[in-house]
CSV table of C-alpha atoms and ligand atoms in Angstrom, one decimal:
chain,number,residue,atom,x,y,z
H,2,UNK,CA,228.2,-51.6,10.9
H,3,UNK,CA,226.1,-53.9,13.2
H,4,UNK,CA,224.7,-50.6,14.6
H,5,UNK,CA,223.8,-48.9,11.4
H,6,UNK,CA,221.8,-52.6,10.2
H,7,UNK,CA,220.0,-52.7,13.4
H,8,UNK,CA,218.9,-49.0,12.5
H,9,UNK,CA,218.2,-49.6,9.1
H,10,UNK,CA,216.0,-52.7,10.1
H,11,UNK,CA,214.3,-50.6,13.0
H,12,UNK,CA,213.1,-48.0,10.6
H,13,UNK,CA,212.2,-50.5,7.8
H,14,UNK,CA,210.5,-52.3,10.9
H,15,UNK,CA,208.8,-48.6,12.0
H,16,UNK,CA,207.7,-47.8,8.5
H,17,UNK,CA,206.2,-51.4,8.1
H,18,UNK,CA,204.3,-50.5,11.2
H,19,UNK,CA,203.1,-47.1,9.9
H,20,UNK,CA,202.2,-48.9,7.0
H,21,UNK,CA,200.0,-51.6,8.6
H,22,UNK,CA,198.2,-48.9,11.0
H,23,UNK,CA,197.5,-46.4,8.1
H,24,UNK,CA,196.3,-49.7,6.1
H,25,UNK,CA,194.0,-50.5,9.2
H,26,UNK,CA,192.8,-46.8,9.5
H,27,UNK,CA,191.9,-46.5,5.7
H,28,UNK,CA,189.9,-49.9,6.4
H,29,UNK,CA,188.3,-48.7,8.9
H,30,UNK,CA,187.3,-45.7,6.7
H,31,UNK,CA,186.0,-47.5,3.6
H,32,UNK,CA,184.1,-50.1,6.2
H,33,UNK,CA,182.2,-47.2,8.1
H,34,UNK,CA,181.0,-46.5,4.0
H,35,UNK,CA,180.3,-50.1,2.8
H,36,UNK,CA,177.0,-50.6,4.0
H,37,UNK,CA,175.9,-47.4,3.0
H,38,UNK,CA,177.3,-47.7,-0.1
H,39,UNK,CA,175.8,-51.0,-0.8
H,40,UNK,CA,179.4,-52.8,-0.9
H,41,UNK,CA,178.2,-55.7,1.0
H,42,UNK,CA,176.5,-58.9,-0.7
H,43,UNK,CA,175.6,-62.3,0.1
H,44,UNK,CA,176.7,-65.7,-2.0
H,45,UNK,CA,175.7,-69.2,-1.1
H,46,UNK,CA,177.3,-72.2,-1.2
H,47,UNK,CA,175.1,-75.9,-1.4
H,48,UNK,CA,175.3,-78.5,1.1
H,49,UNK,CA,174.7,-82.1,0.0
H,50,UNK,CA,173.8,-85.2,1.5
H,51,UNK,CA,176.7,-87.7,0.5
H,52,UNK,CA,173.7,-90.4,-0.2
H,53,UNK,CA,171.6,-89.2,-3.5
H,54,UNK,CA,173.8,-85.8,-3.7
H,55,UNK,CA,170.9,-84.2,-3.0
H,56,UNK,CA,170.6,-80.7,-1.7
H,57,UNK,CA,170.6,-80.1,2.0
H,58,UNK,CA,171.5,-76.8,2.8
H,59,UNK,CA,172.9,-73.5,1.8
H,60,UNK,CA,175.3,-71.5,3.8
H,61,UNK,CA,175.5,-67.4,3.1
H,62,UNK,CA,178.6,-65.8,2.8
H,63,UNK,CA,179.4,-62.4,3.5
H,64,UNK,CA,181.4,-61.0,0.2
H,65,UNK,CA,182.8,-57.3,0.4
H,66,UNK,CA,182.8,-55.6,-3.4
H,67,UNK,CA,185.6,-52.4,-2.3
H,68,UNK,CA,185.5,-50.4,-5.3
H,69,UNK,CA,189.1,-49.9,-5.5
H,70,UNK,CA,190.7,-53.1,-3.5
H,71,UNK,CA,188.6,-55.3,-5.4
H,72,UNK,CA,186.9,-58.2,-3.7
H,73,UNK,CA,188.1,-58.3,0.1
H,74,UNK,CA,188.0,-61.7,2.0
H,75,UNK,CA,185.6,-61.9,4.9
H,76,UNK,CA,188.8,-63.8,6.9
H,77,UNK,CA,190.5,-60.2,6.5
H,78,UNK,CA,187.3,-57.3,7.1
H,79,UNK,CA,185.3,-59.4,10.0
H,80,UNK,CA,188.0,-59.2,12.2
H,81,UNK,CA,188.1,-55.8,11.7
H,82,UNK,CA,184.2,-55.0,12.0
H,83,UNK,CA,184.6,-56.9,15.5
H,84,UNK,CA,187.3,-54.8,16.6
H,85,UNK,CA,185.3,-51.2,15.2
H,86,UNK,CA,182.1,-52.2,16.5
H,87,UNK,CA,180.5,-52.4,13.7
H,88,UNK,CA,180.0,-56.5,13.4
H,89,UNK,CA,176.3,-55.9,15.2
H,90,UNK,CA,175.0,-54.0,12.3
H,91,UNK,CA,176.9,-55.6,9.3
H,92,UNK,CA,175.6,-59.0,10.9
H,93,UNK,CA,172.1,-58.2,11.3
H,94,UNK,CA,172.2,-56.7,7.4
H,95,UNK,CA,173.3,-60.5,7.0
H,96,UNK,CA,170.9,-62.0,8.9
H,97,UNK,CA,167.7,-59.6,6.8
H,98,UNK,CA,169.7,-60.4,3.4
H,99,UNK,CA,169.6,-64.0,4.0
H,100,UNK,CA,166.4,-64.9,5.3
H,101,UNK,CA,164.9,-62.3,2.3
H,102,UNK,CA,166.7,-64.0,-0.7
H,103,UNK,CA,165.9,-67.7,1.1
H,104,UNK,CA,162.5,-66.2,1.2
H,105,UNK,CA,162.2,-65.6,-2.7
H,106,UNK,CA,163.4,-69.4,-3.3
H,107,UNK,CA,161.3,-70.8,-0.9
H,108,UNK,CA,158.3,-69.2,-2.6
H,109,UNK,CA,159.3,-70.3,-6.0
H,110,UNK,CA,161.4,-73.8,-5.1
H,111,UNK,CA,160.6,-77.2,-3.3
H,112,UNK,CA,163.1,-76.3,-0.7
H,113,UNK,CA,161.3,-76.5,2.3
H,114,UNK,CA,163.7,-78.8,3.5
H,115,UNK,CA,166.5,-77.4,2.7
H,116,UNK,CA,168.1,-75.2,5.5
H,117,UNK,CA,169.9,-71.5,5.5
H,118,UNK,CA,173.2,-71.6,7.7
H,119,UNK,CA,174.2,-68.3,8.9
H,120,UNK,CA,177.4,-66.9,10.3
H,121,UNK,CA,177.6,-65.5,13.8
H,122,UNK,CA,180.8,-63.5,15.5
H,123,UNK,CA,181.6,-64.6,18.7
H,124,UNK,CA,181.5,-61.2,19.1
H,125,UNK,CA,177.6,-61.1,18.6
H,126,UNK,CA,177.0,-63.7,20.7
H,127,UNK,CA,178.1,-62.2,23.7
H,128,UNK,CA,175.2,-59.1,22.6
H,129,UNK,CA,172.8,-59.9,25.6
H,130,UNK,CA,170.4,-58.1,22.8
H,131,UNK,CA,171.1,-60.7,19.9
H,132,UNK,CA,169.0,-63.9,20.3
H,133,UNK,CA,165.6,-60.8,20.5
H,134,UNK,CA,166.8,-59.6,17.8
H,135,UNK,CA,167.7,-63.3,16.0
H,136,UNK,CA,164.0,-63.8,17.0
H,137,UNK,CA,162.4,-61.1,15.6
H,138,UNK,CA,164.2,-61.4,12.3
H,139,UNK,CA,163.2,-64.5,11.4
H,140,UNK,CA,159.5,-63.8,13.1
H,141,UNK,CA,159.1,-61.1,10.7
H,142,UNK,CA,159.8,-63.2,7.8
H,143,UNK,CA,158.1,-66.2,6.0
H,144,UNK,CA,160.6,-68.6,7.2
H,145,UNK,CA,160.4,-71.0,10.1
H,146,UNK,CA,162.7,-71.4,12.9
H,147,UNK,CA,163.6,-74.6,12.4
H,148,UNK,CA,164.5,-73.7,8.9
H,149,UNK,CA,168.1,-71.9,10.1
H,150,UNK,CA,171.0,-72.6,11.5
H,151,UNK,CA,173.4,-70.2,13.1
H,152,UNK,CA,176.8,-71.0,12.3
H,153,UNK,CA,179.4,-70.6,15.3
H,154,UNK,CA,182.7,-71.6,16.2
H,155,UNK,CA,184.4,-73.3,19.4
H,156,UNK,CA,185.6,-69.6,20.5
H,157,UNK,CA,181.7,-69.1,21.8
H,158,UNK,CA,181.9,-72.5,24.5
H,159,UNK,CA,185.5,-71.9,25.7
H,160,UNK,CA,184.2,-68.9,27.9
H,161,UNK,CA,182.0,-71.3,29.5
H,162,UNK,CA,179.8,-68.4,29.6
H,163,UNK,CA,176.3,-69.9,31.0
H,164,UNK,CA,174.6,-66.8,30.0
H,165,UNK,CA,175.4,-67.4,26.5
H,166,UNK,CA,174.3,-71.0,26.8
H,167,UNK,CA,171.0,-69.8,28.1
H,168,UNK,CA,170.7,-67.3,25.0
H,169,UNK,CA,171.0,-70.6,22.8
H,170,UNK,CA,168.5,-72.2,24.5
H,171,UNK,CA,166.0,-70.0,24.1
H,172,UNK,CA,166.4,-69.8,20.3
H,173,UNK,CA,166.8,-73.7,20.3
H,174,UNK,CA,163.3,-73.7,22.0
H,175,UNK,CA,161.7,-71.9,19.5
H,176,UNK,CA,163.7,-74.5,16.8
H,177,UNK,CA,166.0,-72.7,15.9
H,178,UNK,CA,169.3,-74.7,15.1
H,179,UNK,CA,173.2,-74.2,15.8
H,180,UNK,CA,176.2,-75.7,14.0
H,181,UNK,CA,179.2,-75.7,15.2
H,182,UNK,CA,181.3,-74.8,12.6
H,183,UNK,CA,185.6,-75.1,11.7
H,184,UNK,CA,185.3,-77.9,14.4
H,185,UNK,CA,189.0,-79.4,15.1
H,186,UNK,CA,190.6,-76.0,15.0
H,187,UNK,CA,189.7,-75.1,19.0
H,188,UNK,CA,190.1,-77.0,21.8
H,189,UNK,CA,186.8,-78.2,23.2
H,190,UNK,CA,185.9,-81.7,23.2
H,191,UNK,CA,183.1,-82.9,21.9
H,192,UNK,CA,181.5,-84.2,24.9
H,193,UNK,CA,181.7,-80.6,26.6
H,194,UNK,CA,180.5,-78.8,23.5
H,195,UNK,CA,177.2,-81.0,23.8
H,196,UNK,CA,175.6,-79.4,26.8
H,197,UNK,CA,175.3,-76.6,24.2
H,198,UNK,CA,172.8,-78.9,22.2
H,199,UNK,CA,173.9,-78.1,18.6
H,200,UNK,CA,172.4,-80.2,15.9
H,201,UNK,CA,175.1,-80.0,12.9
H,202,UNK,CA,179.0,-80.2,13.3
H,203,UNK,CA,181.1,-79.0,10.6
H,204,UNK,CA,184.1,-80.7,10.3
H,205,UNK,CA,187.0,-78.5,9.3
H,206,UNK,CA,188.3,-78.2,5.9
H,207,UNK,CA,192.1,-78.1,7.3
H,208,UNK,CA,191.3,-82.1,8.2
H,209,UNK,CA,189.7,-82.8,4.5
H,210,UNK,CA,192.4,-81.3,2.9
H,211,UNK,CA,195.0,-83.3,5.0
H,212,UNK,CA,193.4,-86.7,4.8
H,213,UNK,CA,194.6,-88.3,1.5
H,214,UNK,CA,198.3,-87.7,3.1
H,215,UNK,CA,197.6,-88.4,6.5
H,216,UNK,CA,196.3,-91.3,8.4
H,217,UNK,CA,196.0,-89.5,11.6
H,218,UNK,CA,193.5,-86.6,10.1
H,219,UNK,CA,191.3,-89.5,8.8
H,220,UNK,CA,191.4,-91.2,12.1
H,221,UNK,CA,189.9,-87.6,13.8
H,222,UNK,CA,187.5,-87.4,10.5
H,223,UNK,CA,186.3,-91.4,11.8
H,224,UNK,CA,186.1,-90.9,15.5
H,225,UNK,CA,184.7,-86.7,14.8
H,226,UNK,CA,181.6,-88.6,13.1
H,227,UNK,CA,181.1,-91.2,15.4
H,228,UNK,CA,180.9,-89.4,18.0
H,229,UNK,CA,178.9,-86.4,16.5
H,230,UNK,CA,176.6,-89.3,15.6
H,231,UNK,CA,176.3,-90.9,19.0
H,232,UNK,CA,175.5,-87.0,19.9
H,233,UNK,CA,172.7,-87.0,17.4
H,234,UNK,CA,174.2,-84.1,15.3
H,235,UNK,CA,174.0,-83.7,11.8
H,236,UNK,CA,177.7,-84.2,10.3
H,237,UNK,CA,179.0,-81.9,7.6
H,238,UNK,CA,182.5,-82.0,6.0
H,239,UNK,CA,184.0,-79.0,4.4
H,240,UNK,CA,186.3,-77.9,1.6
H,241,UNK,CA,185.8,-80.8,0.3
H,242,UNK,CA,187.1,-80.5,-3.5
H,243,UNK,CA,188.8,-83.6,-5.0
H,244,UNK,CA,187.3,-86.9,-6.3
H,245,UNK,CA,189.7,-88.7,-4.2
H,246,UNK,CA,187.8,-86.6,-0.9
H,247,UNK,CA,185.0,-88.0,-2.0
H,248,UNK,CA,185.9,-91.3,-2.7
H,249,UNK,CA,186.9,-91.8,1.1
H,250,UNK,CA,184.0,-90.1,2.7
H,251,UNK,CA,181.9,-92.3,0.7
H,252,UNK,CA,182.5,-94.5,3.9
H,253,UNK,CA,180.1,-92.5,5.9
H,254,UNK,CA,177.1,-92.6,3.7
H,255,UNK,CA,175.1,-90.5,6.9
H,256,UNK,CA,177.3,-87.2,6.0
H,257,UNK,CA,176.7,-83.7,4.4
H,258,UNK,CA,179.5,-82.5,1.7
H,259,UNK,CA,179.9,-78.5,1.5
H,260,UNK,CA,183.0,-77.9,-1.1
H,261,UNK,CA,184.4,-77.0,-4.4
H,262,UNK,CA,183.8,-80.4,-6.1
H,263,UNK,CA,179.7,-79.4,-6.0
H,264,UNK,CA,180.1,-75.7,-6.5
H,265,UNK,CA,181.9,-73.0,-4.7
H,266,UNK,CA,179.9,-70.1,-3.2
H,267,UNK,CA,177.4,-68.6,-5.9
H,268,UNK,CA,175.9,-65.0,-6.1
H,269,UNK,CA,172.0,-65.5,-5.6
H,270,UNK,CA,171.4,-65.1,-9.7
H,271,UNK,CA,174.1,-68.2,-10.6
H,272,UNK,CA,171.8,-70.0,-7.2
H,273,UNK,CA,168.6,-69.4,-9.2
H,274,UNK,CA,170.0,-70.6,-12.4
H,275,UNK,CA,171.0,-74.1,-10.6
H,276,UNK,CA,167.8,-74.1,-8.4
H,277,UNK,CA,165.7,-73.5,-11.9
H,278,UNK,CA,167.3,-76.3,-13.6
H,279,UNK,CA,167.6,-79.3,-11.2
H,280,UNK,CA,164.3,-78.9,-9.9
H,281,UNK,CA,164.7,-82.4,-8.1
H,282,UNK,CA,167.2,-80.8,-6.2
H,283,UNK,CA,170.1,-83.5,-7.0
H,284,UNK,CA,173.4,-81.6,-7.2
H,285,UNK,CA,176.2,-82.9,-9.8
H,286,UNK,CA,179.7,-82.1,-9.2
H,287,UNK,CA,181.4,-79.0,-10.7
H,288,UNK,CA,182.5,-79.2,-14.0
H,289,UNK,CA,186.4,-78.9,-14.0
H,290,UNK,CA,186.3,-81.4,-11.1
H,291,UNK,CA,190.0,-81.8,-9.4
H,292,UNK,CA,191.3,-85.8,-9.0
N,9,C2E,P1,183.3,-70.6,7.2
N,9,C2E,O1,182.0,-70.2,7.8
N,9,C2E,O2,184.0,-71.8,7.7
N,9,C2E,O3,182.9,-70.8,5.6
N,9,C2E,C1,183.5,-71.7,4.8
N,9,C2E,C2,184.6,-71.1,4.0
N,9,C2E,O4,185.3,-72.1,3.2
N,9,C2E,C3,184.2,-70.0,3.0
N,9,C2E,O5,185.2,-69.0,2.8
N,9,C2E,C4,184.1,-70.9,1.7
N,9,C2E,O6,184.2,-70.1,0.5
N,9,C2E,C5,185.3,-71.7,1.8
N,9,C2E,N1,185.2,-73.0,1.1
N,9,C2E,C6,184.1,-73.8,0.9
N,9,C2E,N2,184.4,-74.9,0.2
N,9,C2E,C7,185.8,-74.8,-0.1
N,9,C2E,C8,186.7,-75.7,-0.8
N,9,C2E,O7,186.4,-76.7,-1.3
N,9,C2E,N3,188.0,-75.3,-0.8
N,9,C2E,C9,188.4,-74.1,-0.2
N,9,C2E,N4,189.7,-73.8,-0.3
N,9,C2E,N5,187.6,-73.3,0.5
N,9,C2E,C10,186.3,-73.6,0.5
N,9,C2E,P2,184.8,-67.5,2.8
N,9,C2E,O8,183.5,-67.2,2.2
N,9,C2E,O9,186.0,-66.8,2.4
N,9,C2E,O10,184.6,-67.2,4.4
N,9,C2E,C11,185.6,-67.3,5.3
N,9,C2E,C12,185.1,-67.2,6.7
N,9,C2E,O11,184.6,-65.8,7.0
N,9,C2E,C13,183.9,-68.1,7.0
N,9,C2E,O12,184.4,-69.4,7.2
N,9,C2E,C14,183.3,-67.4,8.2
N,9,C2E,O13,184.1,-67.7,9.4
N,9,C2E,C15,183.6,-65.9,7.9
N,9,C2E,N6,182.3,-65.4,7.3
N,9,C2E,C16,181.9,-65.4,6.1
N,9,C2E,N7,180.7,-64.8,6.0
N,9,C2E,C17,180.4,-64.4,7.2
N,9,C2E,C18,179.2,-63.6,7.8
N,9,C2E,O14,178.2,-63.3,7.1
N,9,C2E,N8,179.3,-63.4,9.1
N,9,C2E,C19,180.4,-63.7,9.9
N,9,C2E,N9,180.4,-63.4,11.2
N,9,C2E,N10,181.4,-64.4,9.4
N,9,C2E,C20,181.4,-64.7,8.1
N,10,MG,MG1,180.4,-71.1,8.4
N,11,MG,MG1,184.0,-73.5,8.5
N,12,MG,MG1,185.7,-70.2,9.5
């Protein structure tokens, strides 16, 4: 009887397994079609400065539209686009979609000081090609350097690749900026992670959403913003989405708030709505606020 269960769970286990790597492959498929097919678009979520709520930044999000699957989650197709290959192209179609729809609110907005954050794959980072092509990009376009910052994560420093340091620099001399973003989740400290020479730390939403509960994730929220603020980086908490957040981050009046409780990421028309009708760029909290 034991024999005939272990069976019976090794072909359940071996059709689960078919199942996951005919999933994968019909993925793969529908990904190699996306961009073609025009499945790809870009939404934006507002950053704002705890003091004033007023608007700071806005960070594009990579959204994938699968005509049968529905709306896919970047956490589940970016792994994937790394693994095919294909995260080079899909990312520089990011970086072009981005800097052209920032383009069109910069020409009819007072948003000159407020920045466009964008996503980079550790995987691209280790492209000896990608800070020329970062370069070009945002040469070719109306927007300045020190208007963007490139969004990566602790994965990028643990190498302690130098090469990739040096790639940094080289964007950071022409003002470019770098945030380090989901910061908490690696393993770098904070003093290692400053020869990089990042100007914004993004503080991961895992801690924000623990902090009500949890003394110990609002004593690494305290010491995460003293520190980044002895470093002289920019501080910016995320998935922030309760009053309550809010009320206890109002201690730290120097911070940037990126969360549901202002607006979650919004498709470039709802963007233009909110950008045409709070033209001094003070953001109010979402409607259906949570306590
Ligand atoms: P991320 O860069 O850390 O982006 C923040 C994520 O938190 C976004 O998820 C956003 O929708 C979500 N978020 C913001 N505020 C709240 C909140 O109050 N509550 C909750 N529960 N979530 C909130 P999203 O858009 O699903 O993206 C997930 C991740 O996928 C991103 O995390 C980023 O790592 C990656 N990603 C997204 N777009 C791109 C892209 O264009 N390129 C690359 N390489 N990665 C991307
Ligand atoms: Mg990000
Ligand atoms: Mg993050
Ligand atoms: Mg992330």
């Amino acid at each position: 009887d034991i024999k005939r269960n272990h069976r019976r769970s090794y072909q359940f286990y071996s059709l689960m397994m078919r199942e996951a790597a005919y999933e994968k492959l019909s993925m793969e498929n529908d990904l190699k079609l996306a961009l073609a097919n025009h499945e790809f678009y870009l939404v934006y979520q507002p950053q704002v400065s705890m003091q004033g709520y007023q608007l700071s930044g806005l960070e594009a999000l990579i959204r994938w539209q699968h005509p049968s699957r529905g709306l896919v989650s970047p956490k589940h197709f970016i792994p994937v686009l790394e693994e095919m290959g294909l995260i080079e192209e899909v990312g520089l179609w990011v970086v072009r979609e981005a800097l052209k729809q920032y383009q069109i609110w910069l020409a009819a907005y007072p948003i000159q000081h407020v920045s466009i954050s964008i996503n980079l794959s550790a995987v691209q980072l280790r492209n000896p090609k990608l800070t020329d092509m970062l370069q070009k990009e945002v040469k070719a376009s109306n927007v300045l350097c020190k208007q963007v910052i490139f969004e990566v994560t602790e994965s990028v420093m643990v190498d302690e690749d130098v090469r990739i340091r040096k790639e940094l620099n080289t964007l950071q001399e022409n003002g470019c900026h770098f945030a380090l973003d989901d910061y908490g989740t690696g393993y770098s400290n904070l003093a290692y992670i400053d020869q990089f020479n990042l100007s914004e730390l993004k503080i991961d939403q895992a801690f924000i959403q623990k902090m009500q509960n949890h003394a110990t994730d609002r004593l690494i929220i305290h010491h995460t913003i003293e520190m980044a603020k002895a470093l002289g980086m920019k501080v910016v908490a995320e998935g922030v989405e309760m009053a309550s957040q809010m009320a206890l981050l109002s201690a730290y009046p120097e911070i940037f708030i990126q969360g549901y409780y202002f607006d979650r990421p919004l498709s470039a028309e709802q963007m233009t709505q909110r950008l045409e009708t709070r033209a001094d760029l003070v953001w109010e909290p979402a409607l259906k606020t949570l306590n």
